[in-house]
Short mmCIF file of C-alpha atoms in Angstrom, two decimals:
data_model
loop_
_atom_site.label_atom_id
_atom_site.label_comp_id
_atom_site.label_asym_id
_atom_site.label_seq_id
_atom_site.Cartn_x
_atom_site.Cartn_y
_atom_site.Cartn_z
CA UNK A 962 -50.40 63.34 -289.06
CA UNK A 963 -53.51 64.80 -290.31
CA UNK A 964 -56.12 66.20 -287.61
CA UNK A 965 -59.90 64.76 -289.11
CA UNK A 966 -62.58 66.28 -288.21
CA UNK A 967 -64.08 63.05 -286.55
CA UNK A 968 -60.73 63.17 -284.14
CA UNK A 969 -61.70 66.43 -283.18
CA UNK A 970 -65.19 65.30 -282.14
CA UNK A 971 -64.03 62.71 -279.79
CA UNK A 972 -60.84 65.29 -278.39
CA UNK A 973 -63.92 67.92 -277.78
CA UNK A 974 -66.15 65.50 -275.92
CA UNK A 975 -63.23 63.86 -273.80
CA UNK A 976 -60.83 66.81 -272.34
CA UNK A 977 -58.35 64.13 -271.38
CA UNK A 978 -57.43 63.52 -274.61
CA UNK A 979 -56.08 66.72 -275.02
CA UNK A 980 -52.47 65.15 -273.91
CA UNK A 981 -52.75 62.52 -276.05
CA UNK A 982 -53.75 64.80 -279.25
CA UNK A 983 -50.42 67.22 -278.24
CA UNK A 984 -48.28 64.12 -278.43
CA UNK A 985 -49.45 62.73 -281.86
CA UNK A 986 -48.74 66.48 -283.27
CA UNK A 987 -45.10 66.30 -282.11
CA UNK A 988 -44.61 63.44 -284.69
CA UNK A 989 -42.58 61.56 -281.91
CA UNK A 990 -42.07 57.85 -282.90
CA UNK A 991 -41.32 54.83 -281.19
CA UNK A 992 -40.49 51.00 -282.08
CA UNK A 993 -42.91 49.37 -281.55
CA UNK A 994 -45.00 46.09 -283.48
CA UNK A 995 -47.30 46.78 -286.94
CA UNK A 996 -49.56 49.21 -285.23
CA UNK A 997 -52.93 47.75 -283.57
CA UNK A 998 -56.15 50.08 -283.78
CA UNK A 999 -58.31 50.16 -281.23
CA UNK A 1000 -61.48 50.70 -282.06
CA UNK A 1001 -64.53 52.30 -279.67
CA UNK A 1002 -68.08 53.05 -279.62
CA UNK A 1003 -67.29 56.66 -280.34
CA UNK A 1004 -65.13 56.49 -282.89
CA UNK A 1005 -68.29 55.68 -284.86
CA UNK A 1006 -70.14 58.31 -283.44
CA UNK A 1007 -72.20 60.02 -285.77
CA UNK A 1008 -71.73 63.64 -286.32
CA UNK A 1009 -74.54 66.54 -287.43
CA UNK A 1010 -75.14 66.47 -290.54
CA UNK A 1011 -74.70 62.95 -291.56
CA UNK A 1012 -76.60 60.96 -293.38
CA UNK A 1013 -78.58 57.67 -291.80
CA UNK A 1014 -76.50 54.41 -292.50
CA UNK A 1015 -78.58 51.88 -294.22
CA UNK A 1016 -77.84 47.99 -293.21
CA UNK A 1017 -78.66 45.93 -296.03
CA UNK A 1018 -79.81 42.07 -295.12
CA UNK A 1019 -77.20 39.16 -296.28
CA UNK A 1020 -78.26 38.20 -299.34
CA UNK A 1021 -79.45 34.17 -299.78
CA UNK A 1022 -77.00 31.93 -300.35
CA UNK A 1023 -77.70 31.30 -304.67
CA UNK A 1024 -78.65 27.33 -305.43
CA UNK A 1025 -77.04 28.16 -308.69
CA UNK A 1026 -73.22 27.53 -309.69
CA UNK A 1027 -71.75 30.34 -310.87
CA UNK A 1028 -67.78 31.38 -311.90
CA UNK A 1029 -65.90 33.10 -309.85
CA UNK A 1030 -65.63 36.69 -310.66
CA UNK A 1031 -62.02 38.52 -310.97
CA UNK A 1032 -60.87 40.00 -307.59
CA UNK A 1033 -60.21 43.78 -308.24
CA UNK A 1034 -57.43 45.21 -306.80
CA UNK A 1035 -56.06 48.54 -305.40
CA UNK A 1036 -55.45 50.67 -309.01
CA UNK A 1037 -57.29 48.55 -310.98
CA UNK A 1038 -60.26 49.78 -313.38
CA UNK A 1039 -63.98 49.10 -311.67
CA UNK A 1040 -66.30 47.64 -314.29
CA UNK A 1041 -69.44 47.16 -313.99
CA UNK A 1042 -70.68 43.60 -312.17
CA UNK A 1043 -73.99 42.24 -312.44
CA UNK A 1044 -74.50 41.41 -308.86
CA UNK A 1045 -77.07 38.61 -309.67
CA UNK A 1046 -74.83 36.91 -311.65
CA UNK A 1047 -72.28 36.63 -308.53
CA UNK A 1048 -74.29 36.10 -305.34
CA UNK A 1049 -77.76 35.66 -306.75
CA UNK A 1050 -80.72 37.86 -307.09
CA UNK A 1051 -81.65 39.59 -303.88
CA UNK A 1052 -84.40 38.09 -301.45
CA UNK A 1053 -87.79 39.44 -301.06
CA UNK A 1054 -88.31 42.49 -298.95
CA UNK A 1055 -88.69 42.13 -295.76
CA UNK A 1056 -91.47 43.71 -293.36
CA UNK A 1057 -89.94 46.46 -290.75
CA UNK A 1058 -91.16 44.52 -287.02
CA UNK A 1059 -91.95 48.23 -285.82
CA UNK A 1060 -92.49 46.93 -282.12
CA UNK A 1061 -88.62 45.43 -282.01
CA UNK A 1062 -87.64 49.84 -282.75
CA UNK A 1063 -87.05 51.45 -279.29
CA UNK A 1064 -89.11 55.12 -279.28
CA UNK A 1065 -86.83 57.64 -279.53
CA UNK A 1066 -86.70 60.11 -276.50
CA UNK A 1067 -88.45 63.61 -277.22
CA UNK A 1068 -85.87 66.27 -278.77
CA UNK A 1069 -86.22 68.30 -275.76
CA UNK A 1070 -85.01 65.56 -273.27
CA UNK A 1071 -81.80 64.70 -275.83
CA UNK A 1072 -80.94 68.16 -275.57
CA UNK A 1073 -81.18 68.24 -271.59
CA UNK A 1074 -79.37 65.86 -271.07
CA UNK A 1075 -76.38 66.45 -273.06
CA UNK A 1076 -76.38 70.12 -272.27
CA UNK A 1077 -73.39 72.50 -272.65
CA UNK A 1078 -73.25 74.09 -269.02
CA UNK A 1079 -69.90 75.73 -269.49
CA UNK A 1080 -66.06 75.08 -269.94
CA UNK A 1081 -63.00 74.25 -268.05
CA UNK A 1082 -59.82 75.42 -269.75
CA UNK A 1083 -61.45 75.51 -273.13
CA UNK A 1084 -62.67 72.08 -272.19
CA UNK A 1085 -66.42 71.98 -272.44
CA UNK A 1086 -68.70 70.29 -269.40
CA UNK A 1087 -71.21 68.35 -270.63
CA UNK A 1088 -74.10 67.54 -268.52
CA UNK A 1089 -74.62 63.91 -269.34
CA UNK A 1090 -70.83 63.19 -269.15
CA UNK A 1091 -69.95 65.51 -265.85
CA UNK A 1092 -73.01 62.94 -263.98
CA UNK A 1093 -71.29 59.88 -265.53
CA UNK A 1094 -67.51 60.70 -264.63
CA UNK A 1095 -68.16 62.16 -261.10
CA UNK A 1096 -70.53 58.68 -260.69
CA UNK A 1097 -73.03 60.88 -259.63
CA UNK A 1098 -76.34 59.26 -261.90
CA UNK A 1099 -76.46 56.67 -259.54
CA UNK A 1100 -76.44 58.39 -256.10
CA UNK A 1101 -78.60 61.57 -257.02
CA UNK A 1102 -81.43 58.36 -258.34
CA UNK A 1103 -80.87 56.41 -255.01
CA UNK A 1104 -81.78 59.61 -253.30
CA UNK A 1105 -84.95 60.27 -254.76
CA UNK A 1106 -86.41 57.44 -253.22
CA UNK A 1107 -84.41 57.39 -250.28
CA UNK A 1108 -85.34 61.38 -249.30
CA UNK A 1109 -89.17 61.23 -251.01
CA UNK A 1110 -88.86 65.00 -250.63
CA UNK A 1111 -88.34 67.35 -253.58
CA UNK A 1112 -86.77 69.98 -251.32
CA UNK A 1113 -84.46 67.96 -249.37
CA UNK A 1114 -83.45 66.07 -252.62
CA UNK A 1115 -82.75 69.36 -254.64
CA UNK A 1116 -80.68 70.33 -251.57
CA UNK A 1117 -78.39 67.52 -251.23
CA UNK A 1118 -78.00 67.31 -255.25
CA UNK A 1119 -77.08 70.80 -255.22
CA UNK A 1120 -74.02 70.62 -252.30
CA UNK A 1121 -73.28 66.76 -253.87
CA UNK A 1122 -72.70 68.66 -257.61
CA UNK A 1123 -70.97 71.55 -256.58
CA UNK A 1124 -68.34 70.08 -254.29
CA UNK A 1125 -67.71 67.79 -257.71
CA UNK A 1126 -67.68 70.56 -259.98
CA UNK A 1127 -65.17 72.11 -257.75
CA UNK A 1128 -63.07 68.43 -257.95
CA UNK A 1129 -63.42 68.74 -261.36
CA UNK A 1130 -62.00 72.31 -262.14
CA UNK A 1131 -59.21 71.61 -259.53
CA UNK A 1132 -58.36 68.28 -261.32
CA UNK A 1133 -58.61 69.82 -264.85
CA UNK A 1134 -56.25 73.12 -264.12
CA UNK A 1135 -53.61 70.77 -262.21
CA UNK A 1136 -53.62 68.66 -264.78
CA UNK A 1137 -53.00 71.21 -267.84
CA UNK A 1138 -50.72 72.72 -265.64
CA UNK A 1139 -48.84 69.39 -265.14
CA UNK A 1140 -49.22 68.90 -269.39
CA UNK A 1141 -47.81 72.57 -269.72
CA UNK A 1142 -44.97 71.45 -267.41
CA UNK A 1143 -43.86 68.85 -269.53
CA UNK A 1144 -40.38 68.79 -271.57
CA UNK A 1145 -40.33 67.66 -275.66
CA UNK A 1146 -37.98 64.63 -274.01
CA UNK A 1147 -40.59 63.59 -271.54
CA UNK A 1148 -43.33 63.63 -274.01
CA UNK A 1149 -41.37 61.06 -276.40
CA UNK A 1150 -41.30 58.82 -273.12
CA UNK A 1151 -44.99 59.07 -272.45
CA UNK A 1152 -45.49 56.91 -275.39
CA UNK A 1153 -43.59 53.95 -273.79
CA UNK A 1154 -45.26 55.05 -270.21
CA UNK A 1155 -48.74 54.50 -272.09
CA UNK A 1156 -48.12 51.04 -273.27
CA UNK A 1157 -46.40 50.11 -269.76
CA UNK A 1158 -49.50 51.53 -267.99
CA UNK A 1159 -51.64 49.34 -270.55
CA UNK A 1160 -49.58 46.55 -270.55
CA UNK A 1161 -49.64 46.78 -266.17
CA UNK A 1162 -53.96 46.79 -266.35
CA UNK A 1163 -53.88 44.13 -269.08
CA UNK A 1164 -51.87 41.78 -266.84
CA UNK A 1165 -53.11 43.24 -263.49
CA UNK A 1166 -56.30 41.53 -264.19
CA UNK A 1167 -54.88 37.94 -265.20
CA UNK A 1168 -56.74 38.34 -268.81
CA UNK A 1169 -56.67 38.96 -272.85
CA UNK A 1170 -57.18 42.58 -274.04
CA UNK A 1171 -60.55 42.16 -275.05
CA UNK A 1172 -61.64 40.41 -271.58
CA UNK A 1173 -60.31 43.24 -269.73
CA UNK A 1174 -61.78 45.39 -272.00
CA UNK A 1175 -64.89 44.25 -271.35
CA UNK A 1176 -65.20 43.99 -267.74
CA UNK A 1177 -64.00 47.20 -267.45
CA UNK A 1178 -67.26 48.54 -269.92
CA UNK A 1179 -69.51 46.58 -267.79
CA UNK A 1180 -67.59 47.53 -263.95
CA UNK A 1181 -66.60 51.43 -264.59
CA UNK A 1182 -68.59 52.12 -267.86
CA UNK A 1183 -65.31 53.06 -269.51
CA UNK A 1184 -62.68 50.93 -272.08
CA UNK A 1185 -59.36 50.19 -271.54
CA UNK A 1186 -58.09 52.57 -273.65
CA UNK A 1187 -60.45 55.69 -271.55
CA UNK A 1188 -58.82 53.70 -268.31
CA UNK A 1189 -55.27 53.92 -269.51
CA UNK A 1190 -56.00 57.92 -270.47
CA UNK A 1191 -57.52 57.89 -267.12
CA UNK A 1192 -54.40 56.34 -265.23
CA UNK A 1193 -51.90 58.59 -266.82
CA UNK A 1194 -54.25 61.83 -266.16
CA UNK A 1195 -53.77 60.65 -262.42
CA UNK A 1196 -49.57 60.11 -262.77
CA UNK A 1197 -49.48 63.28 -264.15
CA UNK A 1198 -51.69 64.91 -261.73
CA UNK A 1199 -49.12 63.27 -258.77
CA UNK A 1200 -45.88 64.41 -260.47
CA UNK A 1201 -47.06 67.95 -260.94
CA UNK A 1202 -48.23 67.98 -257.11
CA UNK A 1203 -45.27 66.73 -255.96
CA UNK A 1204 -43.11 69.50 -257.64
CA UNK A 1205 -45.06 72.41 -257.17
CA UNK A 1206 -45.90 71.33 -253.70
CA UNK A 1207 -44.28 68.12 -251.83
CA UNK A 1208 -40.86 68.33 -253.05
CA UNK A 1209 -40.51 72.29 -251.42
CA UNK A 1210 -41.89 70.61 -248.05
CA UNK A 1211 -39.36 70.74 -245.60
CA UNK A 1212 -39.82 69.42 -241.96
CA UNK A 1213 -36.19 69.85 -239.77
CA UNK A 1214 -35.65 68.97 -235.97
CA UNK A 1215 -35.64 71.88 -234.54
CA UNK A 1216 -39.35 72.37 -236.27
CA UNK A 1217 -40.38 69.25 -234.50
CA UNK A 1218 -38.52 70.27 -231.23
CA UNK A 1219 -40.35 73.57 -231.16
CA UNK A 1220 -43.95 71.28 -231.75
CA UNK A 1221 -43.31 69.24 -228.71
CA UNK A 1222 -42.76 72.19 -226.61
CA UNK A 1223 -45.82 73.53 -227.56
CA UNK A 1224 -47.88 71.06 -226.92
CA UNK A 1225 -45.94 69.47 -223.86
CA UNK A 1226 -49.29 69.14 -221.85
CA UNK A 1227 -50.68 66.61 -224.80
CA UNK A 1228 -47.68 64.35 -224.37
CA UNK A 1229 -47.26 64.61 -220.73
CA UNK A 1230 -50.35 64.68 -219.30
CA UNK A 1231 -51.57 65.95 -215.59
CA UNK A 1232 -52.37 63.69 -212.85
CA UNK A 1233 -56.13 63.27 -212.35
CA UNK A 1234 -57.56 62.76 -208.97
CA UNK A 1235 -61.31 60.39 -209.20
CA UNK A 1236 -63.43 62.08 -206.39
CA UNK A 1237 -66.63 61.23 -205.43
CA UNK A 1238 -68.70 63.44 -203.00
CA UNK A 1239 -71.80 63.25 -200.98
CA UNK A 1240 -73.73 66.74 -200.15
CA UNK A 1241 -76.93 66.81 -198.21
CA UNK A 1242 -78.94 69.58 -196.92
CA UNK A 1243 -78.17 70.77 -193.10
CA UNK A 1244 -81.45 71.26 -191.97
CA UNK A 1245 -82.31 67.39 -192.90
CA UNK A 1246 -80.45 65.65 -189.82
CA UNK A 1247 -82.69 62.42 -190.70
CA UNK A 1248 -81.28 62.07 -194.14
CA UNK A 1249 -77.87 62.94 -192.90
CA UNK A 1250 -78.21 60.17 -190.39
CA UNK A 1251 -78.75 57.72 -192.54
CA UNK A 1252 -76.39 58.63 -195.00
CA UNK A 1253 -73.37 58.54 -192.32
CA UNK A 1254 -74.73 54.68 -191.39
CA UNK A 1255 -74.22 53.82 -194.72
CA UNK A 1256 -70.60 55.68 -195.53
CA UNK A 1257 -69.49 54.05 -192.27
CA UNK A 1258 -70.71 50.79 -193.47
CA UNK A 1259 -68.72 51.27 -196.52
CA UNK A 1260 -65.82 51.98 -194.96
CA UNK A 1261 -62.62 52.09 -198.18
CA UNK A 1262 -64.34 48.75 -200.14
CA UNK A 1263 -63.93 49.67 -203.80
CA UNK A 1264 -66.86 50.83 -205.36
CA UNK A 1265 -68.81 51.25 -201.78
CA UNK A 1266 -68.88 54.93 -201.65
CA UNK A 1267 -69.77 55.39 -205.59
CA UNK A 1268 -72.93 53.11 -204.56
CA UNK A 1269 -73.77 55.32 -201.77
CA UNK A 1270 -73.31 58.47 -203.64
CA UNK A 1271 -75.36 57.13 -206.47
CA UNK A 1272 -78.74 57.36 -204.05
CA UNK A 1273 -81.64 59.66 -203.84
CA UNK A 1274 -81.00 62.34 -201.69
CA UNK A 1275 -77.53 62.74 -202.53
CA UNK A 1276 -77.37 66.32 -204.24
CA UNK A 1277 -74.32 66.38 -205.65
CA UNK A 1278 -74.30 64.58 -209.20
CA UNK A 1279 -75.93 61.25 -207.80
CA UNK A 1280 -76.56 60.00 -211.47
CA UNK A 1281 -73.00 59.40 -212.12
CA UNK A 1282 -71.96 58.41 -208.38
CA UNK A 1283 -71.17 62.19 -207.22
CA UNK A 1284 -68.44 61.88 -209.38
CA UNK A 1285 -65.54 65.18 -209.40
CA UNK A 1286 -63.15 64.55 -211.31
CA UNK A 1287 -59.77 66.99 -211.44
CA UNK A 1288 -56.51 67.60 -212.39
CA UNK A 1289 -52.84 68.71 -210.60
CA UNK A 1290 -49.36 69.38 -210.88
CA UNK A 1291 -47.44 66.21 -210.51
CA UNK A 1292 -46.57 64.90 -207.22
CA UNK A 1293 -48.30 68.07 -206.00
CA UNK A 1294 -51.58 66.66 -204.55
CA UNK A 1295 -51.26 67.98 -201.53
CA UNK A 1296 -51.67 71.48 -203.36
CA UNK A 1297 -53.92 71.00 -205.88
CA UNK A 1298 -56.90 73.36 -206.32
CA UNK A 1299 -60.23 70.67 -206.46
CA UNK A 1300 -63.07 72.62 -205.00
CA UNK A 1301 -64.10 76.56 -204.14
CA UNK A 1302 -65.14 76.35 -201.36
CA UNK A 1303 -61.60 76.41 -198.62
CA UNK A 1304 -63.36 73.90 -196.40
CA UNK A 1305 -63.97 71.05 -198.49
CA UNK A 1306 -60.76 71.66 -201.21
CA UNK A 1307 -58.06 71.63 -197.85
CA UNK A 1308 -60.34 68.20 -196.64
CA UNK A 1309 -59.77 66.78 -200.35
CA UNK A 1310 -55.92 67.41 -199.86
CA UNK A 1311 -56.00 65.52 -196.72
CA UNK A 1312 -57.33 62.08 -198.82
CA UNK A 1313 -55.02 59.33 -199.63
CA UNK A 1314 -56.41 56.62 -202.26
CA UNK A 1315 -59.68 54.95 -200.59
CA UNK A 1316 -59.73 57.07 -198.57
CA UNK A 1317 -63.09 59.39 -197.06
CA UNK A 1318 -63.22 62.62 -195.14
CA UNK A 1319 -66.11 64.05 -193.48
CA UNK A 1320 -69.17 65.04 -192.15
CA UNK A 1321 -67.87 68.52 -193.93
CA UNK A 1322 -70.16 71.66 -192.99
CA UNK A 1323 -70.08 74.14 -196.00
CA UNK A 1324 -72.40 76.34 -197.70
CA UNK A 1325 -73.40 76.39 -201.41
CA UNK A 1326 -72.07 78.69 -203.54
CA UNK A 1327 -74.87 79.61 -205.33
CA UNK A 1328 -77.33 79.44 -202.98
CA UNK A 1329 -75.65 80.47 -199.59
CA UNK A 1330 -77.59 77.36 -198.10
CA UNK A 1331 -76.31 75.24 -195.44
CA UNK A 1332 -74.70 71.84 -196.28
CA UNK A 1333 -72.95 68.14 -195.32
CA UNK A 1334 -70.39 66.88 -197.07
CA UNK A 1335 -68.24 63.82 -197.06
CA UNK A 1336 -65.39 63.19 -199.76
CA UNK A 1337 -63.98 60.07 -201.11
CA UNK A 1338 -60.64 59.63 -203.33
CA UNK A 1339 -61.52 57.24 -205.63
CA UNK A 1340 -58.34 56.85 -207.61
CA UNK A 1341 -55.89 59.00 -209.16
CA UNK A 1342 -54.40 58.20 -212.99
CA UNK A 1343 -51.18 59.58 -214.32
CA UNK A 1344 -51.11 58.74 -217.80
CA UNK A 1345 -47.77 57.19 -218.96
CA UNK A 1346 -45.82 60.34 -220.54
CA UNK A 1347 -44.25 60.19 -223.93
CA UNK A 1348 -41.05 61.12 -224.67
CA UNK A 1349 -39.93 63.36 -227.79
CA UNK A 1350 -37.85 60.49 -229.14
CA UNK A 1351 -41.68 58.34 -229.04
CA UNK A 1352 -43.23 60.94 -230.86
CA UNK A 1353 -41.18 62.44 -233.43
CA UNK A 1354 -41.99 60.62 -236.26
CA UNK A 1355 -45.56 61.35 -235.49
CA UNK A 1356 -44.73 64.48 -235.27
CA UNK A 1357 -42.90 64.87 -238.36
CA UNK A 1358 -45.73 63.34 -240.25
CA UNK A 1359 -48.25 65.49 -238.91
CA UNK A 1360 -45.61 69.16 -239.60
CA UNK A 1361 -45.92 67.62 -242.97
CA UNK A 1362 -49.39 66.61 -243.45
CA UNK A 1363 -50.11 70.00 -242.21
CA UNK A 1364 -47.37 72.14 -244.83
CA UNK A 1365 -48.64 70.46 -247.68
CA UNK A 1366 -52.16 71.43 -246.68
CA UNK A 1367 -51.08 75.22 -246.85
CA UNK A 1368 -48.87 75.09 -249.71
CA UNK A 1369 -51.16 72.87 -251.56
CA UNK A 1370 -54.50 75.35 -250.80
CA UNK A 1371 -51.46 78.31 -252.03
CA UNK A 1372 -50.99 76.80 -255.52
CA UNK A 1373 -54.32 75.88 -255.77
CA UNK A 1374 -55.78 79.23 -255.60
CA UNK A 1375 -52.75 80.62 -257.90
CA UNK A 1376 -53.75 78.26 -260.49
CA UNK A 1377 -57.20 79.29 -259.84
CA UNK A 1378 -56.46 83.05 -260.66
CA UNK A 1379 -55.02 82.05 -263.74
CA UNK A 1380 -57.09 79.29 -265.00
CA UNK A 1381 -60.44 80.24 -267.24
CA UNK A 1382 -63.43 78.81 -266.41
CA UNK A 1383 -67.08 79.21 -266.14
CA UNK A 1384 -68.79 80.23 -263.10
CA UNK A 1385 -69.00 77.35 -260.67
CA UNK A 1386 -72.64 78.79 -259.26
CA UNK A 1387 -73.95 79.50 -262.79
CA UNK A 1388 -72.76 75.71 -264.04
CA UNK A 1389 -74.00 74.33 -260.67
CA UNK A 1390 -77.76 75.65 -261.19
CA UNK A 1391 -77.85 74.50 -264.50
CA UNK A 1392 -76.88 70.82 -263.40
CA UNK A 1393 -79.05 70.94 -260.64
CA UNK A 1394 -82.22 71.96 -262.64
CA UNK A 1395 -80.84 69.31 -266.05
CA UNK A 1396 -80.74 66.80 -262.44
CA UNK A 1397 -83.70 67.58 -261.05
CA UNK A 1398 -85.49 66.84 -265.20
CA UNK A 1399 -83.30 64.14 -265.42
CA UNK A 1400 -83.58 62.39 -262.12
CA UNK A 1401 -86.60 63.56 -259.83
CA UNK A 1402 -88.92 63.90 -262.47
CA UNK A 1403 -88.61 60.73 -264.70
CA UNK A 1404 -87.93 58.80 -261.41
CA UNK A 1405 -91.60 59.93 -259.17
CA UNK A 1406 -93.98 57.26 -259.28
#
């Protein structure tokens, strides 16, 4: 099949073509109905060079009755036709409405925005096309108004466009590396895995060709024919992870054994013990008086004590009802570390649920001053424990999730090293300075 140069325009401005340009060159055929073109906006794309395309006006319909003139056929000899004597003479000329022609944009602002800024496997990046695929256009204008600060604006567009420029070379190397990958066999059945995937969208959406067609220009920007190439980039992209990466993932019982051990504490929790302490100063006996009247008075009601140790005076995290909350071995209460100081951590051991110990005299650690204390046991929890038989799928998932994270970052930066491609800081100033023309400047009241 010859390669025209017009082909080559559109392969050059849409790398994801590239697939579709090897499998016409293999001269692979398939049955199929009396081929269909599908025509695009770009197919009619001009190129440099070529000259303006005149539209000439339908002529008026002639008053006069003419004969019909022979219908030439392919091979036969053109003679000359006088035109008037077929459709009429022409109509008048008509004047040019000037204020119905749209004013070009300036030269310079063409070239900004469909600026070169560097390649990705031989693939150039165009400026205007990178902000359209990545869907970036609209967010980076929604932020202008949204930030109203040049600095902060040229900030976020900057981190926003490099973490999809990095997308972007990732996507494009995985994906010639899943093209590269392919067999002659598997490219014959891409043609019939192209007109499934067509077929799918076509029906997918309950509609004719051209309706999907055209929703899809007016939701996405993009054809059906740029969705199907679109689809298929992704399939591609999944088979080639899955054998370079998934399919060497391997996740065995003992692994998952060994993961439970490790983190034994996560899936059988401690015991926690809810205290609640009151701690006054010693040389106060007026405050301390009143504060025994009103422990006494709350006796073990639910909820008493946390009132009581929630009032001013109280010294010992009042705001959140002298709250102390701590963990111990299980069914070892009776030994469990809670507090520094001897005195009020052998009192604590002495509690049984509701229940309150003290006046306590004790000295602060810190401050070596004299204190009364009184302890409450609020509550203890012992969260429900979990088996490795309840967790192992969890786990397994997670052993996986977390493989394919390492071996996935591995191939990534092998096909990194291999790939060729501009640098990502040099193409990410130039699209933040063709942004920052294209969007903060034109878009400042």
């Amino acid at each position: 099949m010859p390669k025209t140069s017009s082909f080559k325009a559109i392969a050059l401005q849409s790398p994801r073509l590239a697939l579709l340009t090897l499998l016409a060159a293999t001269g692979c055929s398939v049955i199929a109905p009396a081929p269909t073109t599908t025509i695009s906006a770009a197919d009619f794309a001009s190129k440099p060079g070529d000259t303006d395309v005149k539209v000439v006006p339908p002529p008026e319909k002639s008053t006069r009755t003419t004969s019909s003139p022979a219908i030439s056929r392919p091979g036969d000899a053109v003679t000359a036709v006088d035109v008037s004597q077929v459709i009429g003479p022409p109509p008048p000329p008509q004047p040019l409405d000037l204020r119905a022609t749209p004013t070009p944009a300036p030269a310079s602002e063409s070239l900004v925005l469909d600026s070169l800024v560097g390649q990705i496997n031989g693939n150039p990046v165009y400026a205007s096309k990178f902000f359209r695929d990545t869907n970036l256009d609209a967010s980076l204008a929604g932020k202008v108004n949204l930030l109203k600060n040049d600095a902060k604006w040229k900030a976020e567009a900057r981190e926003d466009i490099r973490r999809a420029l990095l997308d972007k070379v990732r996507d494009e190397l995985v994906l010639a590396e899943a093209r590269a990958s392919l067999t002659p066999d598997q490219r014959k059945g891409l043609f019939y895995f192209i007109a499934q995937l067509r077929e799918d969208l076509i029906s997918g959406a309950g509609g004719s060709e051209a309706t999907v067609d055209e929703n899809l220009r007016e939701r996405e920007g993009k054809g059906i024919d740029e969705k199907v190439k679109e689809d298929l980039d992704t399939k591609l992209v999944q088979r080639e992870i899955y054998q370079r990466v998934a399919s060497k993932i391997n996740v065995s019982w003992k692994d998952v054994q060994l993961e439970y051990d490790r983190r034994e504490a996560e899936f059988n929790p401690a015991p926690k013990a809810v205290l609640r302490m009151v701690w006054l100063p010693a040389d106060k006996p007026e405050l301390i008086e009143q504060f025994t009247s009103r422990i006494a008075a709350a006796g073990s009601t639910p909820g008493a004590f946390k009132d009581v140790a929630s009032t001013d005076g109280n010294l010992f995290n009042s705001g959140q009802g002298g709250i102390a909350e701590r963990t111990f071995r299980k069914d070892a209460y009776a030994s469990g570390d809670f507090f520094p100081a001897k005195e009020l951590n052998d009192a604590a051991r002495q509690l049984s649920v509701g229940g309150t110990v003290g006046p306590i005299e004790t000295v602060g650690a810190n401050t070596n001053l004299k204190r009364v204390a009184w302890i409450h046991l609020d509550s203890i929890e012992t969260p429900p424990p979990r088996t490795l038989y309840d967790v192992q799928l969890a786990l397994t998932r997670e052993l996986r999730e977390r493989r394919f994270k390492e071996e996935s970052q591995k191939y990534l930066e092998k096909i990194l090293n291999q790939g060729s491609f501009s640098d990502v800081k040099d193409m990410t100033d130039k699209l933040v300075a063709i942004a920052s023309d294209r969007f903060l400047i034109t878009q400042r009241p």
